[in-house]
Coordinates of C-alpha atoms in Angstrom, one line a residue:
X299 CA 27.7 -169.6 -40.3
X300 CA 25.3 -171.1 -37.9
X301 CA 21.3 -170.5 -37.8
X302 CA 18.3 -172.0 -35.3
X303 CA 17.0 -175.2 -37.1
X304 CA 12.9 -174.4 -37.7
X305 CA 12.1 -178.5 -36.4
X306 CA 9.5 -177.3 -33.6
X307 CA 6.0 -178.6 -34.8
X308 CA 2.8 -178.0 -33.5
X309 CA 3.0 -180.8 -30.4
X310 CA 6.1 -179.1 -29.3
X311 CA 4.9 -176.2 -29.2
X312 CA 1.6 -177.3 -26.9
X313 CA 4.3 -179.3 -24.8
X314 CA 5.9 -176.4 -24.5
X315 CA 3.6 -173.9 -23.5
X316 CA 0.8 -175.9 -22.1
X317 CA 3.7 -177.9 -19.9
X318 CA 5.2 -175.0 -19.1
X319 CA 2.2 -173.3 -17.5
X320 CA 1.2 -177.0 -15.6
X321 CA 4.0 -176.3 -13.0
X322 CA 4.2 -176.6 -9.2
X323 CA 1.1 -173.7 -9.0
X324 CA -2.2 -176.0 -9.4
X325 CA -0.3 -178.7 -6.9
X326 CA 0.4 -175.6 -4.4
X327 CA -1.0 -172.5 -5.3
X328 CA -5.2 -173.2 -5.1
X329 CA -5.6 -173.0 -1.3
X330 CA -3.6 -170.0 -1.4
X331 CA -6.1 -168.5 -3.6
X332 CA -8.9 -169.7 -1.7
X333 CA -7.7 -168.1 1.4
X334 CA -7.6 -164.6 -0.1
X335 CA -10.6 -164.3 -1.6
X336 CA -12.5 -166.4 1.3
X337 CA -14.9 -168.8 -0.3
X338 CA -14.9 -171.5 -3.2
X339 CA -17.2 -169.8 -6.1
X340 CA -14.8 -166.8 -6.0
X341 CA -11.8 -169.5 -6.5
X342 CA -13.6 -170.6 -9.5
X343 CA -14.2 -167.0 -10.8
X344 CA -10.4 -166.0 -10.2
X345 CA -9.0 -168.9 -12.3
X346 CA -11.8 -168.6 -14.9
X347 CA -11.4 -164.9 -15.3
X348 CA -7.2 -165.1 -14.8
X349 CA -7.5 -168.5 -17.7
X350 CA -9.5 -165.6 -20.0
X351 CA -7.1 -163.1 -19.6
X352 CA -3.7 -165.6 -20.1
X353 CA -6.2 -167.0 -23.3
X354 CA -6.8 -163.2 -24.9
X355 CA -3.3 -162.2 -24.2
X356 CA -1.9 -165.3 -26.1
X357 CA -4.3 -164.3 -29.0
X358 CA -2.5 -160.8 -29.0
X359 CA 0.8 -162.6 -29.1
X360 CA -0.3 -164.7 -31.7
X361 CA -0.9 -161.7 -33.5
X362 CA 2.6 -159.9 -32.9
X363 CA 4.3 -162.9 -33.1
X364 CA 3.0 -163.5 -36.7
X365 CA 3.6 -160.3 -37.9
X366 CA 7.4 -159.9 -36.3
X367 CA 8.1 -164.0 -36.5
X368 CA 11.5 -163.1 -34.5
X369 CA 12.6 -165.2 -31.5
X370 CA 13.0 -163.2 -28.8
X371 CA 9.3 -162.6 -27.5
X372 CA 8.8 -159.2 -26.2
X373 CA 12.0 -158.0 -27.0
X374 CA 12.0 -158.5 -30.6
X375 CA 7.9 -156.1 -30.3
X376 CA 9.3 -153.3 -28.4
X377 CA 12.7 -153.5 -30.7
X378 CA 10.3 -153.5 -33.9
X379 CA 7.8 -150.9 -32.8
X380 CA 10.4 -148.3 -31.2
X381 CA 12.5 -145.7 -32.5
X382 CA 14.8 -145.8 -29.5
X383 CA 16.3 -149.3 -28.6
X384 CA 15.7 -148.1 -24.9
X385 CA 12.5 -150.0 -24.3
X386 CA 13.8 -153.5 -25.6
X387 CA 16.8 -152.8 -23.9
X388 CA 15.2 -152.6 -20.4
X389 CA 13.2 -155.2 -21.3
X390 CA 15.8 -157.8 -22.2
X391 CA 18.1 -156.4 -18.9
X392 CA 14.9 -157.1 -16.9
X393 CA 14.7 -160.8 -17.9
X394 CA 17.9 -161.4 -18.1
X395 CA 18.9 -160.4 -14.9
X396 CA 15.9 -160.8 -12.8
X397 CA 13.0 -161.9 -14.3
X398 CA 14.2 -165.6 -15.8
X399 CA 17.0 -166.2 -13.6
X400 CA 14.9 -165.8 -10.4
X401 CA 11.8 -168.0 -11.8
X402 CA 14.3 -170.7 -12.6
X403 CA 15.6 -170.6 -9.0
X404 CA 12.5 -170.9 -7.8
X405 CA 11.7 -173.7 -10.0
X406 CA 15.0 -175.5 -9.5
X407 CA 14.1 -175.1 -5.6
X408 CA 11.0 -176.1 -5.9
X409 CA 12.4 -179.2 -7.3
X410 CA 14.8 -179.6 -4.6
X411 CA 12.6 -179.7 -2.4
X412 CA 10.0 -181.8 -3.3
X413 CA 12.6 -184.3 -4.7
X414 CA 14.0 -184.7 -1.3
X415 CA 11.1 -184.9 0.2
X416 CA 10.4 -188.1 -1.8
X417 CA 13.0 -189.8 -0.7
X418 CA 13.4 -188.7 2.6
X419 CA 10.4 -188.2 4.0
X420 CA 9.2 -186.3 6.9
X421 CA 13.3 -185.7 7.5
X422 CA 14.0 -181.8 6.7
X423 CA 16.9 -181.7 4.6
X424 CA 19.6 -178.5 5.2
X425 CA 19.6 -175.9 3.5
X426 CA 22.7 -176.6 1.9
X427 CA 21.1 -179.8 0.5
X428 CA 18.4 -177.8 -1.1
X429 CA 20.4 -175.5 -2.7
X430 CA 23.6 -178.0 -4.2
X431 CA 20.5 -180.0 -5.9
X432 CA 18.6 -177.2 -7.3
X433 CA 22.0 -176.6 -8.7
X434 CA 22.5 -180.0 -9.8
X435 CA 19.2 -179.7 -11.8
X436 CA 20.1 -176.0 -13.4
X437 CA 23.3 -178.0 -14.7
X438 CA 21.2 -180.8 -16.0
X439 CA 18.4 -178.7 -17.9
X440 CA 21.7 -176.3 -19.2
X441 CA 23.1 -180.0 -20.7
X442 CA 20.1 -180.5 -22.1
X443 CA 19.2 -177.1 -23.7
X444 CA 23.1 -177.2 -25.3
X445 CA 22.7 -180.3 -26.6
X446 CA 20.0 -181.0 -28.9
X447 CA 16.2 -178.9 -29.1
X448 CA 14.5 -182.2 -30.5
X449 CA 15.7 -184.2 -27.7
X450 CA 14.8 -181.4 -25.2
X451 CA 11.4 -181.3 -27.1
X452 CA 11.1 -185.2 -26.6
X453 CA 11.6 -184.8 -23.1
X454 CA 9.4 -181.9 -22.7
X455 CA 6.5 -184.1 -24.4
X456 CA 7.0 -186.5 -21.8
X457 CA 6.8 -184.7 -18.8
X458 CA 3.8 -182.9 -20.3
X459 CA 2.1 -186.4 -20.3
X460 CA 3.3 -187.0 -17.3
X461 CA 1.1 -183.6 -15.5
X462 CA -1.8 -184.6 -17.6
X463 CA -2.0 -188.0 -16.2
X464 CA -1.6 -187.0 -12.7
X465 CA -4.2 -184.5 -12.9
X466 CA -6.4 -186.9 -14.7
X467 CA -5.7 -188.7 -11.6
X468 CA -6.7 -186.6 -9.0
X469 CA -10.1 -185.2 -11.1
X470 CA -11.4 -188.7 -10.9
X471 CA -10.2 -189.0 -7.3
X472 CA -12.6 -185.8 -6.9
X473 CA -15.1 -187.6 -8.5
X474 CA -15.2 -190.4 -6.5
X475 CA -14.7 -188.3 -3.6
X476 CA -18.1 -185.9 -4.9
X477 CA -19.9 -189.3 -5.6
X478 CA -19.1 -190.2 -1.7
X479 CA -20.0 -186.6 -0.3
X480 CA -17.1 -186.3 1.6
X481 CA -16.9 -182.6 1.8
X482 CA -20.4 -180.4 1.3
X483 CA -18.7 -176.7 1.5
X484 CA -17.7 -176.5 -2.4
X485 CA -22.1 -175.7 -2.6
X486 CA -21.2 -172.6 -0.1
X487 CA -20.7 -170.3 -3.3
X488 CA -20.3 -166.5 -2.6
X489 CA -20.9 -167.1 1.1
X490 CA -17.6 -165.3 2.7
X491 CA -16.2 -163.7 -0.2
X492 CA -13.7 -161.2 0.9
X493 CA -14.4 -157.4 0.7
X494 CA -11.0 -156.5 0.5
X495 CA -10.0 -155.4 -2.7
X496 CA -5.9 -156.1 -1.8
X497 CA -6.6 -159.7 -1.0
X498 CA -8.5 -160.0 -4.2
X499 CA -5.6 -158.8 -6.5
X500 CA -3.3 -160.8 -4.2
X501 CA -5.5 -163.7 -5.4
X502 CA -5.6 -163.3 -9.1
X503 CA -1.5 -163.1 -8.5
X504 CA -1.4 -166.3 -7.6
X505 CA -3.3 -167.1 -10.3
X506 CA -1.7 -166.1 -12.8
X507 CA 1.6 -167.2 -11.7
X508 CA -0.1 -170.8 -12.2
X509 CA -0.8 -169.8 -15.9
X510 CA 2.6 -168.6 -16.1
X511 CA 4.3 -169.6 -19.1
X512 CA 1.9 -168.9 -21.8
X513 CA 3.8 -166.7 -23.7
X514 CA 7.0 -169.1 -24.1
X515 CA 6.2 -170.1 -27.6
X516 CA 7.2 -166.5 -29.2
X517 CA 10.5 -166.5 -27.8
X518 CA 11.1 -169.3 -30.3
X519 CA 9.2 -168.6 -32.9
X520 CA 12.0 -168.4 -35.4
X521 CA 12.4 -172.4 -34.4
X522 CA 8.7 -173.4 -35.3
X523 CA 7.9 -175.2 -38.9
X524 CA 5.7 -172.4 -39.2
X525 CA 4.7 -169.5 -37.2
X526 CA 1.2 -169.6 -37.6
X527 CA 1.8 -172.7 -34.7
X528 CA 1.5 -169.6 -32.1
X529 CA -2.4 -169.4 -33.4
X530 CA -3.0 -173.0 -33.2
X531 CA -0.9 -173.6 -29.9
X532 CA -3.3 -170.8 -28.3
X533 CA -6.6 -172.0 -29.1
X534 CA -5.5 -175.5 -28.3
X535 CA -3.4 -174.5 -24.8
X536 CA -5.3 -172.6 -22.7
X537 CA -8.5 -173.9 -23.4
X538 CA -6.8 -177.4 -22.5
X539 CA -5.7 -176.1 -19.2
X540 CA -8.2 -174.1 -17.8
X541 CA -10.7 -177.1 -17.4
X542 CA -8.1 -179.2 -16.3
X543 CA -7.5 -176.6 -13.9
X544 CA -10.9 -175.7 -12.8
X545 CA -11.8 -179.7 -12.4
X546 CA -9.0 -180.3 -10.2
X547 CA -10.1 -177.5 -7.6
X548 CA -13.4 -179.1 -7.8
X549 CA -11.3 -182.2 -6.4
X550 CA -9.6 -181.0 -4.1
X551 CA -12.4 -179.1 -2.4
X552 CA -14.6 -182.3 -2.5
X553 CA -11.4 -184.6 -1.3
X554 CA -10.3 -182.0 1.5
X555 CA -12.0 -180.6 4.6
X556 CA -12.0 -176.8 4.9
X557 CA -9.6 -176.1 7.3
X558 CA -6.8 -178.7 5.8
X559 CA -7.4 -177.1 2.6
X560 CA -6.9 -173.5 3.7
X561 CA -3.6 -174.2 5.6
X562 CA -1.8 -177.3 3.3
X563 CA 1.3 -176.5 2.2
X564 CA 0.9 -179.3 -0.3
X565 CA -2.8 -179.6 -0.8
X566 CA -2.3 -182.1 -3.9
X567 CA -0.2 -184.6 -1.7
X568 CA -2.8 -184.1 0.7
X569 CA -5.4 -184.9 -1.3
X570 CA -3.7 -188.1 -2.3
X571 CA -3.1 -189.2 1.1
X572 CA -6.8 -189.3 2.0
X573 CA -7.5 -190.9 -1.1
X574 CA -5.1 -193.6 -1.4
X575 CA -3.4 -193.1 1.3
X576 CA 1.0 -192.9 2.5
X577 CA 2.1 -193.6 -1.0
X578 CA 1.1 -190.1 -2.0
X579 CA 3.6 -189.0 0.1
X580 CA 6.1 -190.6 -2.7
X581 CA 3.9 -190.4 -5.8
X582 CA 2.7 -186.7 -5.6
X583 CA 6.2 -185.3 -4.8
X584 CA 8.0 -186.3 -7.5
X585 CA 5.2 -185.5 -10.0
X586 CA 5.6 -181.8 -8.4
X587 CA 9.3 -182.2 -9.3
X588 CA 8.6 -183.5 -12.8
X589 CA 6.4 -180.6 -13.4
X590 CA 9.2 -178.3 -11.9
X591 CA 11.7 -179.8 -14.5
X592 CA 9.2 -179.4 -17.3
X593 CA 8.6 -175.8 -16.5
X594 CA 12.5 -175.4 -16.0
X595 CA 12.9 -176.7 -19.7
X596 CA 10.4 -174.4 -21.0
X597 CA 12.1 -171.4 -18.7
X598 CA 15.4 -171.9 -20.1
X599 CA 14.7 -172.2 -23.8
X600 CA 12.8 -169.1 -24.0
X601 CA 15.4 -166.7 -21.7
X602 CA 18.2 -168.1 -24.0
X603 CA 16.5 -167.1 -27.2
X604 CA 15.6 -164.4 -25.3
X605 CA 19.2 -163.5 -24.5
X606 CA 20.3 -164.9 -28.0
X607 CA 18.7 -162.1 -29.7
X608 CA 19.7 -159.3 -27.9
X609 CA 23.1 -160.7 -28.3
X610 CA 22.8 -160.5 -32.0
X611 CA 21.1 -157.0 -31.9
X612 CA 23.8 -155.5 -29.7
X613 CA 21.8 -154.7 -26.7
X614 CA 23.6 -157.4 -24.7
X615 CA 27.2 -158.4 -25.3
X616 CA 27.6 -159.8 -29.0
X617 CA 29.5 -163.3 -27.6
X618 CA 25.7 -164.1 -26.1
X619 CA 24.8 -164.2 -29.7
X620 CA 26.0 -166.7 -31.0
X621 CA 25.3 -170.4 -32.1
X622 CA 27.5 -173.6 -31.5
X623 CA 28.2 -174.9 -35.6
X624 CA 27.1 -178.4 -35.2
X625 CA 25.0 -178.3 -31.8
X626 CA 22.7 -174.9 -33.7
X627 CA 22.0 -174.3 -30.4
X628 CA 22.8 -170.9 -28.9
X629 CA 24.8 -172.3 -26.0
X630 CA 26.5 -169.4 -24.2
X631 CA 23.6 -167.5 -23.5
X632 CA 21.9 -170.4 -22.4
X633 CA 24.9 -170.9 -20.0
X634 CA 25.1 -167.1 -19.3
X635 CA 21.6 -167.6 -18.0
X636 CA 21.6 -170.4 -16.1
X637 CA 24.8 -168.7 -14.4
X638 CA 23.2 -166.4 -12.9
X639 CA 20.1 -168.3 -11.6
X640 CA 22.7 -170.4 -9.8
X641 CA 23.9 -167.2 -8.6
X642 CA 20.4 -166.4 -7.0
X643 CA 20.1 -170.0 -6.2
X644 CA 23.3 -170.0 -3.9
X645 CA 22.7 -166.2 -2.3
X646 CA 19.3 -165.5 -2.2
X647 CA 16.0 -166.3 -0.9
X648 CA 14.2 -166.3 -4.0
X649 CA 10.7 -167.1 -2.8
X650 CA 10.4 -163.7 -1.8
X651 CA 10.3 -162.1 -5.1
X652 CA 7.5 -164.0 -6.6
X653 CA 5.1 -161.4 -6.5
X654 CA 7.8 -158.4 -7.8
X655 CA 8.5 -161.1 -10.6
X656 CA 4.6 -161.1 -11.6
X657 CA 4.5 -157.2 -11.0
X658 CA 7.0 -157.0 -13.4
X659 CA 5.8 -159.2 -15.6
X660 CA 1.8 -157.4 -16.0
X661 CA 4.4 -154.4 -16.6
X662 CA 5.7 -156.1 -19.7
X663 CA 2.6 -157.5 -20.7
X664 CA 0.6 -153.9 -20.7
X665 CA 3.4 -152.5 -22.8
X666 CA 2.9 -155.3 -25.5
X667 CA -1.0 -154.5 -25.9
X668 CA 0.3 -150.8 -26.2
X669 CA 2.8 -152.5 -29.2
X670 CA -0.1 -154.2 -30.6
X671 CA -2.5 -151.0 -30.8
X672 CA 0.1 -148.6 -32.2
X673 CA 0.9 -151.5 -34.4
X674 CA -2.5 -151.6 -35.9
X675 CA -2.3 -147.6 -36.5
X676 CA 1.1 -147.5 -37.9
X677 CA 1.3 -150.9 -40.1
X678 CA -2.4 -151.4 -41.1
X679 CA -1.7 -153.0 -44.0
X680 CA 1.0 -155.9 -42.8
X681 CA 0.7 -159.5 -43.0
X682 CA -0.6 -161.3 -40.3
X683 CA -1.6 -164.8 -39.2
X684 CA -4.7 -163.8 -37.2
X685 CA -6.5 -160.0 -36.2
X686 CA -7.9 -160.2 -32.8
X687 CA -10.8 -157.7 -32.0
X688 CA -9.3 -153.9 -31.3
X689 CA -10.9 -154.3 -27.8
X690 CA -9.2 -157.7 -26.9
X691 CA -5.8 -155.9 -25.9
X692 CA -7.7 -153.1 -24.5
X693 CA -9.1 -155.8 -21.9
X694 CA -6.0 -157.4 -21.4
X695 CA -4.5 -153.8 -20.5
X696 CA -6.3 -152.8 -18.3
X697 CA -5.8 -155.6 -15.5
X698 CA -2.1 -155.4 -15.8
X699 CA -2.6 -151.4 -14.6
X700 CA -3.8 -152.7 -12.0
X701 CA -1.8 -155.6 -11.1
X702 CA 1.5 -152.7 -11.0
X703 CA -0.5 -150.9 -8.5
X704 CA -1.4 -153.7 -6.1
X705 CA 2.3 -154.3 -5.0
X706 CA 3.1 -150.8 -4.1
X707 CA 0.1 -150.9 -1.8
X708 CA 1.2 -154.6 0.0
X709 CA 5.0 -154.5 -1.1
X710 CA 5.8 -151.2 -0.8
X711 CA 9.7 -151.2 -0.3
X712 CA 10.4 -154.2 -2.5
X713 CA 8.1 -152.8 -5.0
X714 CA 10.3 -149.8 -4.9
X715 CA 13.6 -151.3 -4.7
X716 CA 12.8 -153.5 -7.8
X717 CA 11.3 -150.5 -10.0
X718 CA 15.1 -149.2 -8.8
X719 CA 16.5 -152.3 -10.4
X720 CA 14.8 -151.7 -14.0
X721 CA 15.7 -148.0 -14.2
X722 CA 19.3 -149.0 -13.7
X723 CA 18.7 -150.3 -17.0
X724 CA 18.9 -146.2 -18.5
X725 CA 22.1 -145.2 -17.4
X726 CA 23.7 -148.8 -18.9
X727 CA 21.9 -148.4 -22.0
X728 CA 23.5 -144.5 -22.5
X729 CA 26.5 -145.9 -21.5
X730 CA 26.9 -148.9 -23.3
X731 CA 24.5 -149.1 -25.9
X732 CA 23.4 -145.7 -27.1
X733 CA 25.8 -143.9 -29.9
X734 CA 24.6 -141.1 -28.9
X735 CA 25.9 -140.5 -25.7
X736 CA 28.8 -143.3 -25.2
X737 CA 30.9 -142.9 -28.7
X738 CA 33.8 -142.6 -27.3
X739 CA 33.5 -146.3 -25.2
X740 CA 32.4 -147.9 -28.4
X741 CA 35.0 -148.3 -30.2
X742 CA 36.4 -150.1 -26.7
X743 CA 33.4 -152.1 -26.4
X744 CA 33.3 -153.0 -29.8
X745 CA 36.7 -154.1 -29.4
X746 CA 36.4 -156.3 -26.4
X747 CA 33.1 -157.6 -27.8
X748 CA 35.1 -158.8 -31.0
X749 CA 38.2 -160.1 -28.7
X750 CA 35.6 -162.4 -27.2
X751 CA 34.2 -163.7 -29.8
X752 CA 37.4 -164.5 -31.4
X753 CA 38.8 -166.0 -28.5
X754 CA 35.9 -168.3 -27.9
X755 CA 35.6 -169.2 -31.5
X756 CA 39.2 -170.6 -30.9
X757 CA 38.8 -173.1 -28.5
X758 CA 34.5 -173.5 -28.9
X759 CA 33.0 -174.4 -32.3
X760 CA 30.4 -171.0 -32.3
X761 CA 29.8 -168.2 -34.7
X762 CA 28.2 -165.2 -35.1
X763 CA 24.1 -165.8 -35.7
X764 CA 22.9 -165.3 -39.1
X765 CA 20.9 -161.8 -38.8
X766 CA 16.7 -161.8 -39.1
X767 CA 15.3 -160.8 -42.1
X768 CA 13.4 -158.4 -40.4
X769 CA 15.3 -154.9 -40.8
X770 CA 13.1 -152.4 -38.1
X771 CA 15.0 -154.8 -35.7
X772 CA 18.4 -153.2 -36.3
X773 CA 21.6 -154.8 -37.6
X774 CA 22.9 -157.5 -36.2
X775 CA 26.4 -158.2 -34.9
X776 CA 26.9 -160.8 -37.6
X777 CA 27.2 -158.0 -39.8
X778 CA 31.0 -158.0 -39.1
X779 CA 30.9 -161.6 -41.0
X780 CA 29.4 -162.7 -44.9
X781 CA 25.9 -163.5 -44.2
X782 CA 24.1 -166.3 -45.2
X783 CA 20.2 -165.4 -45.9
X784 CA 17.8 -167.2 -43.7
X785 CA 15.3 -168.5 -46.2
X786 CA 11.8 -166.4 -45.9
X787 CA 9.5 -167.5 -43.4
X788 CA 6.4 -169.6 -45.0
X789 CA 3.7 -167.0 -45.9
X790 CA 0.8 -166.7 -43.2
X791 CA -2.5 -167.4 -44.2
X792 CA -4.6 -164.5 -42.7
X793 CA -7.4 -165.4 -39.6
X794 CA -9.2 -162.7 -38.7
X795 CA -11.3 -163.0 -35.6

């Protein structure tokens, strides 16, 4: 019977999560900001206050994670604290389907893109182009993900290097560029703030989808040496990234004139090219790629243990749960998921959905605070590897109630049509998954469930996950099989805060 090999240590855990928030957003994202809110103190104050949030949210992870050390993130909370599977269910149908699939598309686009522009130039490839390499890449970070999770980590330490350098790079190019007094409006402060409360929460959107990522590390928490790495990896991470962060919008406002910064479309490359000059136009593409790869690797491994788990639980097809013998990795669900981001890749403009993505995402995140307080009423007494201050998730709550407004207001119709998308998840879950009200397809579904896994167990060297030691999570589909015990995760020496 396989089981997820506990090798992730502490660095690759920061790689992870730290590399996995250092995407394309600071190289693209800042002017975007700027333009919403209208003037360069409140760009400082969004990313500040949006880095405080991502860092107290991470602290209440920490926390959950540590006291439910299940992979699975989110799902494994709302499968813990609930009576009725219903929540987790949505939840993992919501990622699965839309929420990790898209951001890998966009990712793998992203790539594309910058990739060809590389080593083409000013020449605009086709569409076609775009999307057959973003493919290319989806198939490369699925390889990657089947084959071995040290090698992956190895990889993902690299790129991570890779972002800090070049942003290392630019700061002191800011520097120089302060030193010569190129630009003077970054002393302008509050002057042209916006009024508009809209373009505000438009801003802090953008925002936070450049700290996305910081929650990847419990969605493999049952792969770390020990789980109190989520408290370590959070006071080390977000720290780390805000003032890199910060320092480069210091550089690109003192590199770039006003007006180029407010309409760039690639403000770091920009940057670079009044700097150093043309070979920016090389250099600073292909460190946008190799951040989009980075993040990619970090997307994938979290969606498939994501995936993985729901798989074991029941909640998603059982064949999704399992774990190649020799490989230990959970390969079909990470090749379920990559499936259908190529599917988005190929049919869909997934740009557009970057904002429904974060609206659902501040919907998931205000849930888990709710997890966390009811947590603290109904298990006082449990373990845990750090206690954050009662108020801490109350703070982080009450921004993502607003964040699930501002769409409606902007987005109205696609806000609509993708709150449409994550009810669909009720009627599949009485259907498929709820006893209650589908017992006479179980025995059918059960069926074909064990069909497939039998059939794939043929001809593919996988098995049945070993089930969590965690019983409020349900039993697991390994059940049908003996069960080999998962040895006890190392006891958690108690932080409070």
């Amino acid at each position: 019977m396989a089981v997820l090999k506990k090798e992730l240590t502490l660095f690759h855990a920061l790689a992870f999560v730290a590399g996995g928030i250092i995407g394309s957003g600071i190289f693209l994202t800042p002017n975007a900001v700027f333009t919403d809110v209208g003037s360069p103190a409140m760009l400082f104050v969004v990313f500040i206050l949006t880095g405080f949030w991502s860092l107290g949210a991470q602290l209440c992870y920490a926390e959950l994670g540590t006291l439910i050390p299940v992979s699975g993130g989110e799902y494994a909370f709302f499968k813990h604290t609930f009576r009725s599977s219903l929540p987790a269910f949505m939840f993992a149908w919501a990622s699965a389907i839309v929420i990790r699939p898209i951001s890998l598309g966009i990712l793998s686009l992203t790539f594309s893109r910058y990739l060809l522009a590389a080593l083409l130039g000013d020449c605009a490839p086709p569409d076609w182009t775009l999307k057959v390499v973003a493919t290319a890449i989806i198939g490369f970070v699925c390889a990657l993900n089947c084959l071995d999770v040290k090698w992956l980590a190895r990889l993902q330490s690299f790129l991570f290097a890779i972002k800090l350098i070049a942003m290392a790079f630019i700061i002191v190019m800011g520097f120089v560029a302060l030193g010569q007094r190129r630009q003077t409006y970054i002393s302008e402060g509050f002057n042209g703030t916006t009024t508009d409360i809209t373009n505000i929460g438009l801003a802090f959107y953008a925002a936070q989808w450049a700290y996305a990522g910081w929650n990847d590390a419990n969605y493999f928490v049952a792969e770390l040496e020990d789980p109190m790495i989520l408290v370590k990896a959070a006071f080390i991470a977000l720290p780390l990234v805000m003032i890199c962060y910060n320092l480069v919008n210091v550089a690109y406002m003192a590199i770039l004139p006003r007006h180029v910064f407010e309409t760039s479309e690639a403000v770091a490359m920009d940057a670079g090219i009044v700097m150093i000059g043309t070979a920016s136009r090389v250099i600073f593409p292909l460190i946008v790629a190799l951040s989009c790869l980075g993040t990619a690797n970090a997307v994938v491994l979290s969606s498939s243990r994501l995936v993985h788990e729901a798989g074991k639980r029941g909640d998603l097809p059982s064949i999704l749960g399992t774990v190649h013998n020799k490989l230990c990795t959970p390969c079909v669900a990470i090749i379920a998921q990559c499936s259908v981001s190529v599917f988005f890749v190929a049919l869909i403009d997934v740009h557009l959905l970057v904002v429904l993505i974060a609206f659902t995402a501040d919907l998931v995140f205000g849930t888990s605070m709710v997890v966390l307080l009811l947590l603290r009423r109904w298990e006082p007494n449990s373990k845990r590897g750090i206690k954050v201050p009662l108020v801490l998730p109350i703070l982080v709550l009450l921004p993502c109630v607003g964040f699930t407004v501002v769409p409606f207001i902007r987005y109205p119709l696609k806000t609509s049509l993708t709150s449409l998308v994550l009810l669909l998840a009720v009627p599949l879950y009485f259907v498929f998954v709820s006893r209650r009200f589908g017992e006479t397809l179980h025995p059918y579904l059960r069926r074909a469930s064990n069909w497939s896994v039998t059939t794939l167990q043929r001809y593919v060297d996988v098995s049945l996950a070993v089930a969590d030691n965690d019983p409020s999570l349900g039993p697991s589909t390994a059940d049908m099989e003996p069960l080999r015990c998962i040895p006890e995760s190392p006891s958690l020496s108690g932080v409070e805060m």
